[in-house]
PDB file of N, CA and C in Angstrom:
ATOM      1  N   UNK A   1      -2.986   6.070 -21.533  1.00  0.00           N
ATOM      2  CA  UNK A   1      -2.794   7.232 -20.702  1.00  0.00           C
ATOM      3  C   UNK A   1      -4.160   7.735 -20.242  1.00  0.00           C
ATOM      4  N   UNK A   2      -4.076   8.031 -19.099  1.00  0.00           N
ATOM      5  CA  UNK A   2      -5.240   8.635 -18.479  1.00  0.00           C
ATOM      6  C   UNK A   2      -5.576  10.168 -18.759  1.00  0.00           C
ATOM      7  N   UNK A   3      -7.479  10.475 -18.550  1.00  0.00           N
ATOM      8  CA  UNK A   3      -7.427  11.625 -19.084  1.00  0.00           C
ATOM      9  C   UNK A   3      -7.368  12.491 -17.734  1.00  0.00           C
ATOM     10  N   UNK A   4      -7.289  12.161 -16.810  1.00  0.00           N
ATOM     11  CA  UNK A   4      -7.325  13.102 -15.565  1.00  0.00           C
ATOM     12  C   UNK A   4      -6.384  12.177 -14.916  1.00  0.00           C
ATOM     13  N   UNK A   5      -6.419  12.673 -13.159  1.00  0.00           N
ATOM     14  CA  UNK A   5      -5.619  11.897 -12.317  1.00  0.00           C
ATOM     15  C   UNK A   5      -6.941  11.935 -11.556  1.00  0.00           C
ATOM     16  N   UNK A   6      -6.489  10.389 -11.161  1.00  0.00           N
ATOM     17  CA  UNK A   6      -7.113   9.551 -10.070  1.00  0.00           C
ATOM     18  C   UNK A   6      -6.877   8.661  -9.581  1.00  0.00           C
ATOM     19  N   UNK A   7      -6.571   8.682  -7.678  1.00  0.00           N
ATOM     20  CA  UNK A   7      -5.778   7.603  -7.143  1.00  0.00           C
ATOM     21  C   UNK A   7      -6.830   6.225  -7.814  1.00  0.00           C
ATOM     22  N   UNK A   8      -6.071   5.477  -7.593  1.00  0.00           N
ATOM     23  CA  UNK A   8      -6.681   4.140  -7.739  1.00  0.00           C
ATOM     24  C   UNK A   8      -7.160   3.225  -6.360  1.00  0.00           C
ATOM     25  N   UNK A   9      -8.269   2.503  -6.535  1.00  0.00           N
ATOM     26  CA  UNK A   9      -8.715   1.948  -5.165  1.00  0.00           C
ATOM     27  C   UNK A   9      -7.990   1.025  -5.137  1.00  0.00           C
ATOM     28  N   UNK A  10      -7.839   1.033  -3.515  1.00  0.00           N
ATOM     29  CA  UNK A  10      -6.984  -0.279  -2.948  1.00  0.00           C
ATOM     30  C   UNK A  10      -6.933  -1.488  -4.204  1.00  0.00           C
ATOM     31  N   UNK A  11      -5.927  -2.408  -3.972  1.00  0.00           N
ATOM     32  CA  UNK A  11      -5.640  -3.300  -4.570  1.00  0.00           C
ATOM     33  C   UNK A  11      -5.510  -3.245  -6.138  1.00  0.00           C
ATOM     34  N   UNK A  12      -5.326  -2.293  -6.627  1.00  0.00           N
ATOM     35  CA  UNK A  12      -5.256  -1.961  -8.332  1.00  0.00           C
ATOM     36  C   UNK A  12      -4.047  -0.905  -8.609  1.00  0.00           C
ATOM     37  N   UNK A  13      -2.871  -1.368  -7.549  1.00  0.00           N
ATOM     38  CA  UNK A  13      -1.401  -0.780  -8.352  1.00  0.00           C
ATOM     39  C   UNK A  13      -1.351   0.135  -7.167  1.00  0.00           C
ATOM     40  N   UNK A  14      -2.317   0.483  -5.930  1.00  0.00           N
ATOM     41  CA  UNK A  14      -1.776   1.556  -4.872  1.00  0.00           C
ATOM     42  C   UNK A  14      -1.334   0.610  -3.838  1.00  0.00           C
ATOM     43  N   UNK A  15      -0.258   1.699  -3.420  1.00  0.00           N
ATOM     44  CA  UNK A  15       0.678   0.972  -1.837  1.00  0.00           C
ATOM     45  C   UNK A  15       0.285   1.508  -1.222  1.00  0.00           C
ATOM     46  N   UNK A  16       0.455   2.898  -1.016  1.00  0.00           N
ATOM     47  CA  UNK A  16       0.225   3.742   0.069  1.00  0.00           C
ATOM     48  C   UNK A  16      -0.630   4.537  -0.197  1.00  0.00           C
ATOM     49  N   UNK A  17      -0.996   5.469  -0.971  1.00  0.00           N
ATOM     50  CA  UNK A  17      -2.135   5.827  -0.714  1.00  0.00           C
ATOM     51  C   UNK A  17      -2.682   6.291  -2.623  1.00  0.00           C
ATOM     52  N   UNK A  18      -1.983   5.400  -3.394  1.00  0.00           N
ATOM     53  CA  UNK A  18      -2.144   5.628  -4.872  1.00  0.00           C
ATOM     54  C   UNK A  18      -1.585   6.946  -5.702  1.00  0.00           C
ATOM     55  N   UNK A  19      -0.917   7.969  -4.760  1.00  0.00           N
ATOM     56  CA  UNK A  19      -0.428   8.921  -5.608  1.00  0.00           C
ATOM     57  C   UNK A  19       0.367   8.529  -7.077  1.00  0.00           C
ATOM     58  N   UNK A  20       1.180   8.036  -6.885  1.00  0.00           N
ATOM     59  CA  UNK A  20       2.654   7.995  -7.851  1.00  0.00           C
ATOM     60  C   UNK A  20       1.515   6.815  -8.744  1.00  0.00           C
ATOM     61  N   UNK A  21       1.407   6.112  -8.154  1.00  0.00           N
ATOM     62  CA  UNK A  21       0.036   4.923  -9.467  1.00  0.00           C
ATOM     63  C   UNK A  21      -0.619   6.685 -10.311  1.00  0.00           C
ATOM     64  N   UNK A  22      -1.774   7.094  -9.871  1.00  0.00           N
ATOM     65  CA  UNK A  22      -2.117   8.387 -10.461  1.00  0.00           C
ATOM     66  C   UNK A  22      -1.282   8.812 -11.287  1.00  0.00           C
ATOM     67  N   UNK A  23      -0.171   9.702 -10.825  1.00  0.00           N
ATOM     68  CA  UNK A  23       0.512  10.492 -11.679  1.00  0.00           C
ATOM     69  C   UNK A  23       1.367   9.625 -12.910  1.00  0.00           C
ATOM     70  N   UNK A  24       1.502   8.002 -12.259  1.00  0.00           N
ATOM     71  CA  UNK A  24       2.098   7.419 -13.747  1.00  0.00           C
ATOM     72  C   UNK A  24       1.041   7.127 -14.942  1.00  0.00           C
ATOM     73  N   UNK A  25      -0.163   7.111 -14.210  1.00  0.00           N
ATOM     74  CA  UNK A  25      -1.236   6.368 -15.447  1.00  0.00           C
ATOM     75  C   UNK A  25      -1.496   7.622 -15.915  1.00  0.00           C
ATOM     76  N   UNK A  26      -1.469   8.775 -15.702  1.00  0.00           N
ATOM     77  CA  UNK A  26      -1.764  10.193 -16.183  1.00  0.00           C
ATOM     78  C   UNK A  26      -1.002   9.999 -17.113  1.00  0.00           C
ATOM     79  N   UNK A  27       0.316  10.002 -17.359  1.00  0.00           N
ATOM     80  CA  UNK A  27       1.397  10.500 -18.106  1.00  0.00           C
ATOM     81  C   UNK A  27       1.919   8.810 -19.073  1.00  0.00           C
ATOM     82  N   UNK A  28       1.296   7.944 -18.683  1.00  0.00           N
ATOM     83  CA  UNK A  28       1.737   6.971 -19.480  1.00  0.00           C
ATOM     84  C   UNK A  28       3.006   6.211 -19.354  1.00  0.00           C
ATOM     85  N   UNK A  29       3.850   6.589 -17.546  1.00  0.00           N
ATOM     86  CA  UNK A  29       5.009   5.990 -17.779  1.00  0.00           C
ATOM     87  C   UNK A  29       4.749   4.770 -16.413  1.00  0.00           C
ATOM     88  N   UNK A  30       5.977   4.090 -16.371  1.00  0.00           N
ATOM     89  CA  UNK A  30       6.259   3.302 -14.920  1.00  0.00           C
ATOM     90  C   UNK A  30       5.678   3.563 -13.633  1.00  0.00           C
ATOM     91  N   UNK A  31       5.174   2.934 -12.942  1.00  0.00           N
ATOM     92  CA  UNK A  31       4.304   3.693 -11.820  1.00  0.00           C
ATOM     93  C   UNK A  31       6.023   3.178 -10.834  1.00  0.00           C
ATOM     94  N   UNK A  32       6.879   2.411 -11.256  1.00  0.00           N
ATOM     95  CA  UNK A  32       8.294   1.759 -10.060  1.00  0.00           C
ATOM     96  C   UNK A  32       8.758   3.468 -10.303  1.00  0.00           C
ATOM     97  N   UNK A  33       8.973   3.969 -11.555  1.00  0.00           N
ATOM     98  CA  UNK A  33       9.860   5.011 -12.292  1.00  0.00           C
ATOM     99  C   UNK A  33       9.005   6.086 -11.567  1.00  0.00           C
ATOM    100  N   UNK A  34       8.159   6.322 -11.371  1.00  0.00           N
ATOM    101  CA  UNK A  34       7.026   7.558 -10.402  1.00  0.00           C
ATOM    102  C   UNK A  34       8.038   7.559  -8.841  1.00  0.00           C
ATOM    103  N   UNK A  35       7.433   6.020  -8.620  1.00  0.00           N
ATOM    104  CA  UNK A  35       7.872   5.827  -6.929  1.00  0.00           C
ATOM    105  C   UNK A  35       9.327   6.293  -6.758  1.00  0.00           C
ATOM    106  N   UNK A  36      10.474   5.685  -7.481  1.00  0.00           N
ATOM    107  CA  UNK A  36      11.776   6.106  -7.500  1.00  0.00           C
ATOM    108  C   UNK A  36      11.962   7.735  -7.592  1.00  0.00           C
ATOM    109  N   UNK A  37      11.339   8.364  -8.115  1.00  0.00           N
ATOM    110  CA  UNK A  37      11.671   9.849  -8.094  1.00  0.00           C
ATOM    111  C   UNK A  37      11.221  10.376  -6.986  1.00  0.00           C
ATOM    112  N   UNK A  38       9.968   9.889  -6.722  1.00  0.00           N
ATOM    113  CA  UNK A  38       9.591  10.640  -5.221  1.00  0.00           C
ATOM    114  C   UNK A  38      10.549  10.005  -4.229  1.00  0.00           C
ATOM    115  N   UNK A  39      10.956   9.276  -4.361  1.00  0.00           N
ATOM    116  CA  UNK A  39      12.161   8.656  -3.051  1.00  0.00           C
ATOM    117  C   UNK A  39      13.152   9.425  -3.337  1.00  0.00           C
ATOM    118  N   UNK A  40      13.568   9.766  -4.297  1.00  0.00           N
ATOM    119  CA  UNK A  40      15.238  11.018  -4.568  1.00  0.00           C
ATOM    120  C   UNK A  40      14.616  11.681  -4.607  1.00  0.00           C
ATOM    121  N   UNK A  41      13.174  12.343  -4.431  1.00  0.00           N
ATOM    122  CA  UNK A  41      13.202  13.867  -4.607  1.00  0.00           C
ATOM    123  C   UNK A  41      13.404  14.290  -2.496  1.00  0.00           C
ATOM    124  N   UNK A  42      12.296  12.693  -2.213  1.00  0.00           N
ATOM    125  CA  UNK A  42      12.461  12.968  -0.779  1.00  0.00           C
ATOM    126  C   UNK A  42      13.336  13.265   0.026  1.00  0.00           C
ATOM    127  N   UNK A  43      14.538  12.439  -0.684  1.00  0.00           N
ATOM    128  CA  UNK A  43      16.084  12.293  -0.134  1.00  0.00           C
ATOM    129  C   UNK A  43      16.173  14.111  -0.277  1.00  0.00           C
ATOM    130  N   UNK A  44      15.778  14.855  -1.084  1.00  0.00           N
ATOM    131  CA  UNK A  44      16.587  15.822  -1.442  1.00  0.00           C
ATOM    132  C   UNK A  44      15.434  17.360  -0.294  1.00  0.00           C
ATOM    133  N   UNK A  45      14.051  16.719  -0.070  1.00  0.00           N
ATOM    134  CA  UNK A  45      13.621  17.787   0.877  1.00  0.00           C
ATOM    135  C   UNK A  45      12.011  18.049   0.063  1.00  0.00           C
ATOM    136  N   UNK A  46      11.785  17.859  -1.506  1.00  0.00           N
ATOM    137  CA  UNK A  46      10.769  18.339  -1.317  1.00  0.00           C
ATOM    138  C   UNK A  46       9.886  17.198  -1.566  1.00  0.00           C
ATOM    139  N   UNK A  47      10.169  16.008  -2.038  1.00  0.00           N
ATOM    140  CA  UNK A  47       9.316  14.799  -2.096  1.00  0.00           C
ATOM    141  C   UNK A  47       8.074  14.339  -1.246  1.00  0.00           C
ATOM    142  N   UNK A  48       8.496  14.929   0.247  1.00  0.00           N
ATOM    143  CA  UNK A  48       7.573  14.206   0.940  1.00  0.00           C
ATOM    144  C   UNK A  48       6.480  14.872   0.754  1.00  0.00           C
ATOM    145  N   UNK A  49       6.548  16.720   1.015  1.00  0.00           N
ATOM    146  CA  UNK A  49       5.455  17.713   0.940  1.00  0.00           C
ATOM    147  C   UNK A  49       4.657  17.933  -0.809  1.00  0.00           C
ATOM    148  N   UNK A  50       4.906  17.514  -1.575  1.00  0.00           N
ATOM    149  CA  UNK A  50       4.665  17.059  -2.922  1.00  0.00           C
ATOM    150  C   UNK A  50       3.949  15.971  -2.784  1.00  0.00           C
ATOM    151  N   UNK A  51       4.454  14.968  -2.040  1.00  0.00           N
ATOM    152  CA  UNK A  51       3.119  13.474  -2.370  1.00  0.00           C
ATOM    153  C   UNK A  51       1.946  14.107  -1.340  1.00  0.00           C
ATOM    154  N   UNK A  52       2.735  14.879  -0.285  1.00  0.00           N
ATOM    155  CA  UNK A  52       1.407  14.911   0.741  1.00  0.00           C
ATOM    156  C   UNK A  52       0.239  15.466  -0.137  1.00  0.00           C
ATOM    157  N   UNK A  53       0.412  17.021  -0.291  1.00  0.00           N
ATOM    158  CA  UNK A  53      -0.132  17.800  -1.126  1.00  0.00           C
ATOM    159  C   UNK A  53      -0.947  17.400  -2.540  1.00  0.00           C
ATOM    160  N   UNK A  54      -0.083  16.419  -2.934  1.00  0.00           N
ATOM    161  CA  UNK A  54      -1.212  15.329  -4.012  1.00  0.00           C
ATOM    162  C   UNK A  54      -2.106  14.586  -3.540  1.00  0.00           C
ATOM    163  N   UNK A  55      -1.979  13.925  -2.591  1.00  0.00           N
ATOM    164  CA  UNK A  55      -2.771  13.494  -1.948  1.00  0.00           C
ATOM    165  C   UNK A  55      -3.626  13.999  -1.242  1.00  0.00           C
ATOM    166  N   UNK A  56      -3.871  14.793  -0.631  1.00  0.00           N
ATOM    167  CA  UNK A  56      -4.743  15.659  -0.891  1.00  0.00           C
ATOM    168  C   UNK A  56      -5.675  16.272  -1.969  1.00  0.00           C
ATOM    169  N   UNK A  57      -4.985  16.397  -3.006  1.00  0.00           N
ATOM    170  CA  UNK A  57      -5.207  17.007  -3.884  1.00  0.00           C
ATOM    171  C   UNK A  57      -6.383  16.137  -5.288  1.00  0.00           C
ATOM    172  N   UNK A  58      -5.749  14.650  -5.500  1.00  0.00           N
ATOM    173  CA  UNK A  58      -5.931  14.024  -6.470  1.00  0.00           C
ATOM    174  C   UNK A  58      -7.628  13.295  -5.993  1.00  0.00           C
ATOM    175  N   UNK A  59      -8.496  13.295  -6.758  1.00  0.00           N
ATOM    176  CA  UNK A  59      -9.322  12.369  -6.164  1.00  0.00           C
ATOM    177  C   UNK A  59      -9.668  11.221  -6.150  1.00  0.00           C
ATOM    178  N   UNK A  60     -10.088  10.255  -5.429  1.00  0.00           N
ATOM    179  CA  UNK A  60     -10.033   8.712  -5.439  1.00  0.00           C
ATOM    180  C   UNK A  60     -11.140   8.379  -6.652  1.00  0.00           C
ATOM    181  N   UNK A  61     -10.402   7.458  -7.256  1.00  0.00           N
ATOM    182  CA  UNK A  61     -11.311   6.625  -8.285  1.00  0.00           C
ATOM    183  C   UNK A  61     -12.690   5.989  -7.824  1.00  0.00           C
ATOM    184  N   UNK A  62     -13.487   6.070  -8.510  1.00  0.00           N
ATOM    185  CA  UNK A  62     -15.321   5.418  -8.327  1.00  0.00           C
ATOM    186  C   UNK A  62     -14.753   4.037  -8.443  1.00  0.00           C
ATOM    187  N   UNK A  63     -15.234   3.189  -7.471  1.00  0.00           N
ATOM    188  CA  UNK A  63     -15.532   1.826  -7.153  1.00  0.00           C
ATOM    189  C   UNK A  63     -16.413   0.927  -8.471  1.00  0.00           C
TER     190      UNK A  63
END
């Protein structure tokens, strides 16, 4: 488990822009089990403004 959040650089578990990678290595679970919730949370209205806002938010990992 990670001690902070930090997207991950290209090619090390990020698709799109490494959020849900971040928030799974934070917490120690599935980064598929991350992605799947933000897709039903999206379905439901607040998913999309939640990844945006992390993304923003989280900072990119040192090279």
């Amino acid at each position: 488990m990670a001690k902070t959040l930090q997207r991950p650089v290209r090619g090390k578990g990020r698709i799109i822009a490494g959020v849900c990678a971040a928030v799974a290595d934070r917490f120690g679970i599935s980064r598929w089990l991350v992605r799947v919730v933000f897709v039903i949370t999206g379905f439901v209205g607040a998913g999309e403004i939640a990844y945006i806002v992390l993304w923003i938010l989280i900072p990119r990992a040192r090279r």
